[in-house]
Amino acid sequence: MRPLTFSDDKGNEQKWLPGGPRPAPDAIRDFMDQRRDDGSTSVRIEDEENEEALVLLFDEGAVCRVKGTQNPRTEYRLVTNDSGYRNQIAHFVRGGFSALDLYGPWLPDTAALARARLEVEFDGSVLRRTHPRDLRRRLEVLTRVDGREPVTAGEVTHLGFDNGNGDTVNAWLAADGRALVVTFDRTSALNPLDDAGEHAAALYDGVPADLLALVRDAPETDTTLNVPHPDGGTLVAATGVFHFSGPCAMADGLVTRLQEAGLGIEDTGVGRLLEGFLVMTDFTPAAVAEAAEWWSAEDVARGFAATPATPASGQEQSVTAPLDQETVDRFCRIWADSGYNDRWDVHYVLFDGCTLEETSEDRDELLGLIRTLGLVHVDTPPGASDGEVWVRTDPRIDSELGNWA
């Protein structure tokens, strides 16, 4: 233990010495709670002897750890609630700067912190937690409600609708479960018509090449608008770009643009144009007609009636096909031993945190089972270990997992 100094952004300060009547974490938490009640936006816990500090940034929803006084090393981490602050305090008191290594990730600057905040915000969004199977079904309905038919070329189906003001949602869905969703909100600060060229193309940075090809030099339709690409040809105009190569994610270029411009996810138009239809517990003609004033009740009813009960193409239509019980049991056993469902029940996550060397033959067997069962195996999210396997949930498997949990 070593002496610590607590201070806030209003000049209040308190010393703590080893051997005092109260443990350091308790004293710090009391100081923090009092300072927050008084309107302080930050509290600094400093170990002057070792030139280390932990700064609690309440308005930012973050903490900053500091090492050194000359050219100090500063790193940041998002914190989602009060218990997160209290945990960071306890770790810092126990072992200082280095004791926080395992409780990251730690980010190098405030720009990286802002980017991480956007990604965390999106991770809790309606689109992120919507199963692609349900997304496809609802987009098919909305496409027909808007008076259009899904257009399939090869193994890719294009769906899209307009809100009557020129704002659009478009999706390209491949038979293997990969997909690209693009929103275009004319009122957004991201509108490429006001800044066509490099910025329009930059929004798509990070989209896998096979999905990006779907919006390069694409035929213009009633719901798509092409803008020039700086390398030649055209690109579908967008204010929001979301891909399903793995778990649904914003394009890296979109995250960068939002961060640089100080904008939020609402500026993509995805909430206003799409998520209202995804959040509906009962996706019915009455609910859609109430939410979308630009469509008549007759148009809505006609669109629902014209949409088949299952998708016309793609692996997602196989969710009712019977499965070999022995193969299902083996998949479920591997799930029970080394897997779980992500928090939205959109994916089975297997061999979480494992390397390829650690999984070896078991992983090879799992991949074979996935192919045999016709499940949708997706790319792992950034930061995942190379042995992890992510698979979209399937009702046929879900009905069995209760026996294995």
GROMACS .gro file of C-alpha atoms in nm:
model
  405
    1MET     CA    1   0.000   0.000   0.000
    2ARG     CA    2   0.113   0.357  -0.069
    3PRO     CA    3  -0.019   0.707  -0.006
    4LEU     CA    4  -0.286   0.821  -0.250
    5THR     CA    5  -0.436   1.159  -0.333
    6PHE     CA    6  -0.794   1.203  -0.455
    7SER     CA    7  -0.899   1.521  -0.635
    8ASP     CA    8  -1.178   1.643  -0.859
    9ASP     CA    9  -1.215   1.901  -1.134
   10LYS     CA   10  -1.345   2.161  -0.888
   11GLY     CA   11  -1.028   2.173  -0.676
   12ASN     CA   12  -1.138   1.944  -0.395
   13GLU     CA   13  -0.864   1.717  -0.263
   14GLN     CA   14  -0.823   1.444  -0.004
   15LYS     CA   15  -0.522   1.242   0.114
   16TRP     CA   16  -0.526   0.877   0.208
   17LEU     CA   17  -0.245   0.713   0.408
   18PRO     CA   18  -0.179   0.343   0.469
   19GLY     CA   19  -0.291   0.233   0.812
   20GLY     CA   20  -0.583   0.475   0.817
   21PRO     CA   21  -0.923   0.390   0.963
   22ARG     CA   22  -1.077   0.303   0.625
   23PRO     CA   23  -0.951   0.090   0.334
   24ALA     CA   24  -0.845   0.296   0.031
   25PRO     CA   25  -1.120   0.165  -0.204
   26ASP     CA   26  -1.390   0.261   0.045
   27ALA     CA   27  -1.242   0.608   0.097
   28ILE     CA   28  -1.216   0.665  -0.278
   29ARG     CA   29  -1.571   0.549  -0.344
   30ASP     CA   30  -1.705   0.783  -0.077
   31PHE     CA   31  -1.507   1.072  -0.227
   32MET     CA   32  -1.628   0.982  -0.577
   33ASP     CA   33  -1.993   0.958  -0.474
   34GLN     CA   34  -1.981   1.290  -0.291
   35ARG     CA   35  -1.805   1.470  -0.574
   36ARG     CA   36  -2.053   1.336  -0.830
   37ASP     CA   37  -2.342   1.452  -0.613
   38ASP     CA   38  -2.179   1.798  -0.614
   39GLY     CA   39  -2.160   1.801  -0.994
   40SER     CA   40  -1.796   1.706  -1.050
   41THR     CA   41  -1.730   1.550  -1.390
   42SER     CA   42  -1.401   1.378  -1.307
   43VAL     CA   43  -1.202   1.238  -1.015
   44ARG     CA   44  -0.826   1.172  -1.018
   45ILE     CA   45  -0.663   0.910  -0.795
   46GLU     CA   46  -0.290   0.971  -0.786
   47ASP     CA   47   0.005   0.770  -0.659
   48GLU     CA   48   0.271   1.041  -0.658
   49GLU     CA   49   0.547   0.809  -0.538
   50ASN     CA   50   0.516   0.581  -0.844
   51GLU     CA   51   0.400   0.855  -1.082
   52GLU     CA   52   0.076   0.678  -1.162
   53ALA     CA   53  -0.285   0.789  -1.170
   54LEU     CA   54  -0.634   0.672  -1.251
   55VAL     CA   55  -0.878   0.935  -1.376
   56LEU     CA   56  -1.254   0.870  -1.365
   57LEU     CA   57  -1.426   1.056  -1.649
   58PHE     CA   58  -1.796   1.054  -1.566
   59ASP     CA   59  -1.927   1.261  -1.857
   60GLU     CA   60  -1.724   1.050  -2.100
   61GLY     CA   61  -1.829   0.716  -1.951
   62ALA     CA   62  -1.462   0.625  -1.933
   63VAL     CA   63  -1.147   0.598  -1.723
   64CYS     CA   64  -0.794   0.704  -1.808
   65ARG     CA   65  -0.480   0.547  -1.661
   66VAL     CA   66  -0.160   0.751  -1.654
   67LYS     CA   67   0.204   0.643  -1.615
   68GLY     CA   68   0.482   0.900  -1.567
   69THR     CA   69   0.489   1.277  -1.542
   70GLN     CA   70   0.732   1.361  -1.822
   71ASN     CA   71   0.571   1.258  -2.153
   72PRO     CA   72   0.318   1.047  -1.962
   73ARG     CA   73   0.166   0.734  -2.108
   74THR     CA   74  -0.212   0.775  -2.110
   75GLU     CA   75  -0.465   0.510  -2.205
   76TYR     CA   76  -0.844   0.503  -2.199
   77ARG     CA   77  -1.120   0.252  -2.141
   78LEU     CA   78  -1.498   0.272  -2.167
   79VAL     CA   79  -1.698   0.219  -1.849
   80THR     CA   80  -2.069   0.145  -1.870
   81ASN     CA   81  -2.187   0.183  -1.509
   82ASP     CA   82  -2.088   0.268  -1.152
   83SER     CA   83  -1.971  -0.086  -1.081
   84GLY     CA   84  -1.725  -0.047  -1.367
   85TYR     CA   85  -1.572   0.258  -1.198
   86ARG     CA   86  -1.559   0.078  -0.866
   87ASN     CA   87  -1.385  -0.224  -1.020
   88GLN     CA   88  -1.121  -0.004  -1.183
   89ILE     CA   89  -1.062   0.172  -0.851
   90ALA     CA   90  -1.014  -0.161  -0.671
   91HIS     CA   91  -0.764  -0.286  -0.929
   92PHE     CA   92  -0.565   0.039  -0.928
   93VAL     CA   93  -0.547   0.046  -0.549
   94ARG     CA   94  -0.430  -0.315  -0.541
   95GLY     CA   95  -0.155  -0.288  -0.801
   96GLY     CA   96  -0.141   0.048  -0.978
   97PHE     CA   97  -0.111   0.102  -1.352
   98SER     CA   98   0.005  -0.251  -1.439
   99ALA     CA   99  -0.274  -0.417  -1.238
  100LEU     CA  100  -0.520  -0.275  -1.493
  101ASP     CA  101  -0.362  -0.458  -1.787
  102LEU     CA  102  -0.611  -0.743  -1.771
  103TYR     CA  103  -0.911  -0.515  -1.740
  104GLY     CA  104  -0.905  -0.343  -2.078
  105PRO     CA  105  -0.904  -0.307  -2.367
  106TRP     CA  106  -0.705   0.013  -2.318
  107LEU     CA  107  -0.715   0.265  -2.599
  108PRO     CA  108  -0.430   0.501  -2.693
  109ASP     CA  109  -0.619   0.830  -2.722
  110THR     CA  110  -0.955   1.002  -2.706
  111ALA     CA  111  -1.015   0.947  -3.078
  112ALA     CA  112  -0.994   0.571  -3.027
  113LEU     CA  113  -1.221   0.608  -2.726
  114ALA     CA  114  -1.482   0.791  -2.935
  115ARG     CA  115  -1.464   0.518  -3.198
  116ALA     CA  116  -1.506   0.246  -2.937
  117ARG     CA  117  -1.806   0.430  -2.794
  118LEU     CA  118  -1.977   0.431  -3.134
  119GLU     CA  119  -1.912   0.061  -3.177
  120VAL     CA  120  -2.048  -0.020  -2.832
  121GLU     CA  121  -2.353   0.196  -2.902
  122PHE     CA  122  -2.418   0.009  -3.225
  123ASP     CA  123  -2.368  -0.326  -3.051
  124GLY     CA  124  -2.682  -0.247  -2.853
  125SER     CA  125  -2.881  -0.125  -3.152
  126VAL     CA  126  -3.198  -0.280  -3.292
  127LEU     CA  127  -3.027  -0.373  -3.621
  128ARG     CA  128  -2.741  -0.547  -3.442
  129ARG     CA  129  -2.976  -0.762  -3.237
  130THR     CA  130  -3.208  -0.851  -3.527
  131HIS     CA  131  -3.150  -1.197  -3.671
  132PRO     CA  132  -3.069  -1.173  -4.045
  133ARG     CA  133  -3.345  -1.425  -4.106
  134ASP     CA  134  -3.602  -1.188  -3.955
  135LEU     CA  135  -3.440  -0.888  -4.125
  136ARG     CA  136  -3.475  -1.057  -4.461
  137ARG     CA  137  -3.838  -1.147  -4.400
  138ARG     CA  138  -3.933  -0.792  -4.300
  139LEU     CA  139  -3.742  -0.632  -4.585
  140GLU     CA  140  -3.916  -0.862  -4.833
  141VAL     CA  141  -4.251  -0.748  -4.698
  142LEU     CA  142  -4.155  -0.380  -4.703
  143THR     CA  143  -4.022  -0.408  -5.057
  144ARG     CA  144  -4.357  -0.542  -5.176
  145VAL     CA  145  -4.550  -0.291  -4.967
  146ASP     CA  146  -4.358  -0.022  -5.155
  147GLY     CA  147  -4.486  -0.167  -5.482
  148ARG     CA  148  -4.167  -0.346  -5.583
  149GLU     CA  149  -4.056  -0.706  -5.616
  150PRO     CA  150  -3.731  -0.857  -5.484
  151VAL     CA  151  -3.477  -0.884  -5.763
  152THR     CA  152  -3.249  -1.187  -5.764
  153ALA     CA  153  -2.940  -1.202  -5.981
  154GLY     CA  154  -2.732  -1.515  -5.943
  155GLU     CA  155  -2.720  -1.586  -5.570
  156VAL     CA  156  -2.788  -1.230  -5.455
  157THR     CA  157  -3.130  -1.078  -5.384
  158HIS     CA  158  -3.183  -0.702  -5.380
  159LEU     CA  159  -3.454  -0.561  -5.153
  160GLY     CA  160  -3.538  -0.195  -5.099
  161PHE     CA  161  -3.801   0.062  -5.016
  162ASP     CA  162  -3.855   0.438  -5.014
  163ASN     CA  163  -4.027   0.649  -4.748
  164GLY     CA  164  -4.189   0.883  -4.998
  165ASN     CA  165  -3.936   1.163  -4.945
  166GLY     CA  166  -3.645   1.007  -5.130
  167ASP     CA  167  -3.498   0.843  -4.817
  168THR     CA  168  -3.429   0.476  -4.878
  169VAL     CA  169  -3.321   0.143  -4.735
  170ASN     CA  170  -3.156  -0.113  -4.960
  171ALA     CA  171  -3.019  -0.458  -4.889
  172TRP     CA  172  -2.825  -0.710  -5.090
  173LEU     CA  173  -2.852  -1.060  -4.944
  174ALA     CA  174  -2.641  -1.351  -5.068
  175ALA     CA  175  -2.742  -1.715  -5.055
  176ASP     CA  176  -2.459  -1.792  -4.811
  177GLY     CA  177  -2.605  -1.552  -4.553
  178ARG     CA  178  -2.372  -1.259  -4.615
  179ALA     CA  179  -2.543  -0.926  -4.668
  180LEU     CA  180  -2.500  -0.551  -4.709
  181VAL     CA  181  -2.759  -0.300  -4.583
  182VAL     CA  182  -2.739   0.063  -4.699
  183THR     CA  183  -2.946   0.356  -4.573
  184PHE     CA  184  -2.977   0.690  -4.748
  185ASP     CA  185  -3.114   0.981  -4.547
  186ARG     CA  186  -3.131   1.304  -4.747
  187THR     CA  187  -3.148   1.512  -4.427
  188SER     CA  188  -2.828   1.363  -4.283
  189ALA     CA  189  -2.499   1.549  -4.257
  190LEU     CA  190  -2.353   1.238  -4.420
  191ASN     CA  191  -2.552   1.292  -4.742
  192PRO     CA  192  -2.294   1.226  -5.018
  193LEU     CA  193  -2.483   1.447  -5.262
  194ASP     CA  194  -2.344   1.741  -5.067
  195ASP     CA  195  -1.993   1.594  -5.073
  196ALA     CA  196  -1.971   1.333  -5.347
  197GLY     CA  197  -1.648   1.158  -5.434
  198GLU     CA  198  -1.392   1.052  -5.177
  199HIS     CA  199  -1.616   1.091  -4.873
  200ALA     CA  200  -1.893   0.892  -5.037
  201ALA     CA  201  -1.654   0.607  -5.112
  202ALA     CA  202  -1.481   0.631  -4.775
  203LEU     CA  203  -1.803   0.538  -4.593
  204TYR     CA  204  -1.766   0.189  -4.742
  205ASP     CA  205  -1.409   0.136  -4.616
  206GLY     CA  206  -1.380  -0.201  -4.444
  207VAL     CA  207  -1.669  -0.367  -4.628
  208PRO     CA  208  -1.552  -0.707  -4.759
  209ALA     CA  209  -1.469  -0.697  -5.129
  210ASP     CA  210  -1.744  -0.939  -5.233
  211LEU     CA  211  -2.011  -0.726  -5.065
  212LEU     CA  212  -1.862  -0.397  -5.183
  213ALA     CA  213  -1.883  -0.525  -5.542
  214LEU     CA  214  -2.263  -0.531  -5.507
  215VAL     CA  215  -2.280  -0.149  -5.491
  216ARG     CA  216  -2.003  -0.067  -5.740
  217ASP     CA  217  -2.134   0.021  -6.086
  218ALA     CA  218  -2.475  -0.117  -5.988
  219PRO     CA  219  -2.774  -0.044  -6.213
  220GLU     CA  220  -2.965   0.251  -6.070
  221THR     CA  221  -3.313   0.158  -5.943
  222ASP     CA  222  -3.610   0.341  -5.791
  223THR     CA  223  -3.452   0.301  -5.445
  224THR     CA  224  -3.085   0.348  -5.529
  225LEU     CA  225  -2.897   0.657  -5.638
  226ASN     CA  226  -2.548   0.629  -5.784
  227VAL     CA  227  -2.271   0.882  -5.719
  228PRO     CA  228  -1.929   0.900  -5.887
  229HIS     CA  229  -1.649   0.690  -5.739
  230PRO     CA  230  -1.310   0.864  -5.725
  231ASP     CA  231  -1.148   0.563  -5.895
  232GLY     CA  232  -1.401   0.569  -6.177
  233GLY     CA  233  -1.746   0.424  -6.217
  234THR     CA  234  -2.020   0.468  -5.962
  235LEU     CA  235  -2.118   0.374  -5.610
  236VAL     CA  236  -2.460   0.355  -5.444
  237ALA     CA  237  -2.513   0.668  -5.234
  238ALA     CA  238  -2.527   0.599  -4.861
  239THR     CA  239  -2.546   0.763  -4.523
  240GLY     CA  240  -2.530   0.429  -4.341
  241VAL     CA  241  -2.339   0.114  -4.440
  242PHE     CA  242  -2.387  -0.210  -4.243
  243HIS     CA  243  -2.251  -0.550  -4.340
  244PHE     CA  244  -2.326  -0.906  -4.232
  245SER     CA  245  -2.004  -1.085  -4.316
  246GLY     CA  246  -2.001  -1.178  -3.948
  247PRO     CA  247  -2.215  -1.030  -3.672
  248CYS     CA  248  -2.380  -0.715  -3.808
  249ALA     CA  249  -2.130  -0.428  -3.805
  250MET     CA  250  -2.099  -0.071  -3.924
  251ALA     CA  251  -1.845  -0.026  -4.201
  252ASP     CA  252  -1.511   0.096  -4.066
  253GLY     CA  253  -1.532   0.399  -4.293
  254LEU     CA  254  -1.871   0.492  -4.152
  255VAL     CA  255  -1.740   0.470  -3.795
  256THR     CA  256  -1.442   0.689  -3.888
  257ARG     CA  257  -1.663   0.951  -4.052
  258LEU     CA  258  -1.904   0.964  -3.758
  259GLN     CA  259  -1.611   0.999  -3.521
  260GLU     CA  260  -1.438   1.272  -3.719
  261ALA     CA  261  -1.757   1.470  -3.772
  262GLY     CA  262  -1.880   1.432  -3.415
  263LEU     CA  263  -2.197   1.261  -3.537
  264GLY     CA  264  -2.397   0.973  -3.393
  265ILE     CA  265  -2.555   0.657  -3.528
  266GLU     CA  266  -2.884   0.842  -3.565
  267ASP     CA  267  -2.720   1.045  -3.843
  268THR     CA  268  -2.703   0.732  -4.060
  269GLY     CA  269  -3.084   0.726  -4.081
  270VAL     CA  270  -3.099   0.361  -3.976
  271GLY     CA  271  -3.312   0.433  -3.672
  272ARG     CA  272  -3.564   0.654  -3.850
  273LEU     CA  273  -3.585   0.452  -4.171
  274LEU     CA  274  -3.544   0.089  -4.067
  275GLU     CA  275  -3.528   0.009  -3.698
  276GLY     CA  276  -3.885   0.117  -3.632
  277PHE     CA  277  -3.994  -0.180  -3.844
  278LEU     CA  278  -3.747  -0.416  -3.674
  279VAL     CA  279  -3.839  -0.333  -3.315
  280MET     CA  280  -4.204  -0.431  -3.366
  281THR     CA  281  -4.286  -0.738  -3.160
  282ASP     CA  282  -4.584  -0.803  -3.386
  283PHE     CA  283  -4.487  -0.728  -3.744
  284THR     CA  284  -4.841  -0.701  -3.879
  285PRO     CA  285  -5.012  -0.495  -4.151
  286ALA     CA  286  -5.178  -0.280  -3.884
  287ALA     CA  287  -4.846  -0.207  -3.709
  288VAL     CA  288  -4.667  -0.121  -4.035
  289ALA     CA  289  -4.953   0.099  -4.159
  290GLU     CA  290  -4.947   0.293  -3.831
  291ALA     CA  291  -4.570   0.341  -3.842
  292ALA     CA  292  -4.546   0.437  -4.210
  293GLU     CA  293  -4.785   0.715  -4.302
  294TRP     CA  294  -4.651   0.728  -4.658
  295TRP     CA  295  -4.810   0.389  -4.739
  296SER     CA  296  -5.183   0.328  -4.754
  297ALA     CA  297  -5.340   0.048  -4.552
  298GLU     CA  298  -5.427  -0.121  -4.881
  299ASP     CA  299  -5.065  -0.110  -4.999
  300VAL     CA  300  -4.949  -0.259  -4.671
  301ALA     CA  301  -5.204  -0.538  -4.676
  302ARG     CA  302  -5.118  -0.616  -5.038
  303GLY     CA  303  -4.746  -0.637  -4.959
  304PHE     CA  304  -4.798  -0.878  -4.670
  305ALA     CA  305  -5.029  -1.097  -4.874
  306ALA     CA  306  -4.782  -1.116  -5.163
  307THR     CA  307  -4.485  -1.222  -4.948
  308PRO     CA  308  -4.425  -1.599  -4.917
  309ALA     CA  309  -4.402  -1.744  -4.569
  310THR     CA  310  -4.034  -1.831  -4.623
  311PRO     CA  311  -3.763  -1.656  -4.827
  312ALA     CA  312  -3.757  -1.743  -5.194
  313SER     CA  313  -3.387  -1.830  -5.191
  314GLY     CA  314  -3.084  -1.870  -4.971
  315GLN     CA  315  -2.987  -2.094  -4.683
  316GLU     CA  316  -3.221  -1.911  -4.446
  317GLN     CA  317  -3.517  -2.095  -4.599
  318SER     CA  318  -3.387  -2.425  -4.459
  319VAL     CA  319  -3.491  -2.351  -4.100
  320THR     CA  320  -3.788  -2.588  -4.121
  321ALA     CA  321  -3.610  -2.874  -4.299
  322PRO     CA  322  -3.567  -3.191  -4.086
  323LEU     CA  323  -3.221  -3.273  -3.954
  324ASP     CA  324  -3.040  -3.595  -3.874
  325GLN     CA  325  -3.077  -3.637  -3.497
  326GLU     CA  326  -2.732  -3.787  -3.442
  327THR     CA  327  -2.568  -3.493  -3.617
  328VAL     CA  328  -2.778  -3.247  -3.420
  329ASP     CA  329  -2.686  -3.420  -3.094
  330ARG     CA  330  -2.316  -3.399  -3.172
  331PHE     CA  331  -2.341  -3.027  -3.252
  332CYS     CA  332  -2.535  -2.966  -2.931
  333ARG     CA  333  -2.279  -3.158  -2.727
  334ILE     CA  334  -1.998  -2.938  -2.859
  335TRP     CA  335  -2.211  -2.631  -2.785
  336ALA     CA  336  -2.273  -2.755  -2.429
  337ASP     CA  337  -1.902  -2.823  -2.374
  338SER     CA  338  -1.752  -2.511  -2.531
  339GLY     CA  339  -2.021  -2.270  -2.649
  340TYR     CA  340  -2.298  -2.027  -2.566
  341ASN     CA  341  -2.546  -1.798  -2.745
  342ASP     CA  342  -2.450  -1.433  -2.786
  343ARG     CA  343  -2.659  -1.189  -2.586
  344TRP     CA  344  -2.904  -1.134  -2.871
  345ASP     CA  345  -2.948  -1.505  -2.951
  346VAL     CA  346  -2.835  -1.430  -3.305
  347HIS     CA  347  -2.523  -1.650  -3.296
  348TYR     CA  348  -2.387  -1.963  -3.137
  349VAL     CA  349  -2.034  -1.883  -3.020
  350LEU     CA  350  -1.812  -2.188  -2.991
  351PHE     CA  351  -1.454  -2.223  -2.865
  352ASP     CA  352  -1.466  -1.867  -2.731
  353GLY     CA  353  -1.113  -1.737  -2.670
  354CYS     CA  354  -0.948  -2.053  -2.803
  355THR     CA  355  -0.665  -2.066  -3.054
  356LEU     CA  356  -0.654  -2.294  -3.355
  357GLU     CA  357  -0.395  -2.507  -3.179
  358GLU     CA  358  -0.624  -2.552  -2.880
  359THR     CA  359  -0.926  -2.658  -3.084
  360SER     CA  360  -0.762  -2.856  -3.371
  361GLU     CA  361  -0.961  -3.173  -3.444
  362ASP     CA  362  -1.269  -3.067  -3.246
  363ARG     CA  363  -1.297  -2.752  -3.456
  364ASP     CA  364  -1.261  -2.947  -3.780
  365GLU     CA  365  -1.540  -3.178  -3.669
  366LEU     CA  366  -1.758  -2.880  -3.578
  367LEU     CA  367  -1.712  -2.720  -3.919
  368GLY     CA  368  -1.814  -3.047  -4.081
  369LEU     CA  369  -2.128  -3.062  -3.867
  370ILE     CA  370  -2.215  -2.704  -3.961
  371ARG     CA  371  -2.193  -2.790  -4.331
  372THR     CA  372  -2.397  -3.108  -4.289
  373LEU     CA  373  -2.668  -2.929  -4.094
  374GLY     CA  374  -2.680  -2.639  -4.342
  375LEU     CA  375  -2.614  -2.381  -4.072
  376VAL     CA  376  -2.475  -2.035  -4.153
  377HIS     CA  377  -2.111  -2.004  -4.045
  378VAL     CA  378  -2.004  -1.638  -4.034
  379ASP     CA  379  -1.678  -1.450  -3.995
  380THR     CA  380  -1.568  -1.387  -3.638
  381PRO     CA  381  -1.583  -1.027  -3.512
  382PRO     CA  382  -1.264  -0.818  -3.477
  383GLY     CA  383  -1.057  -0.921  -3.177
  384ALA     CA  384  -1.186  -1.278  -3.164
  385SER     CA  385  -0.937  -1.561  -3.119
  386ASP     CA  386  -0.853  -1.752  -3.435
  387GLY     CA  387  -1.007  -2.073  -3.303
  388GLU     CA  388  -1.352  -1.925  -3.238
  389VAL     CA  389  -1.649  -2.029  -3.450
  390TRP     CA  390  -1.961  -1.811  -3.490
  391VAL     CA  391  -2.278  -1.966  -3.633
  392ARG     CA  392  -2.619  -1.805  -3.680
  393THR     CA  393  -2.885  -1.952  -3.457
  394ASP     CA  394  -3.138  -2.185  -3.615
  395PRO     CA  395  -3.484  -2.277  -3.475
  396ARG     CA  396  -3.420  -2.645  -3.536
  397ILE     CA  397  -3.111  -2.637  -3.317
  398ASP     CA  398  -3.266  -2.401  -3.062
  399SER     CA  399  -3.544  -2.653  -2.995
  400GLU     CA  400  -3.281  -2.910  -2.896
  401LEU     CA  401  -3.045  -2.697  -2.689
  402GLY     CA  402  -3.272  -2.692  -2.385
  403ASN     CA  403  -3.178  -3.057  -2.332
  404TRP     CA  404  -2.807  -2.970  -2.331
  405ALA     CA  405  -2.784  -2.642  -2.139
   0.00000   0.00000   0.00000
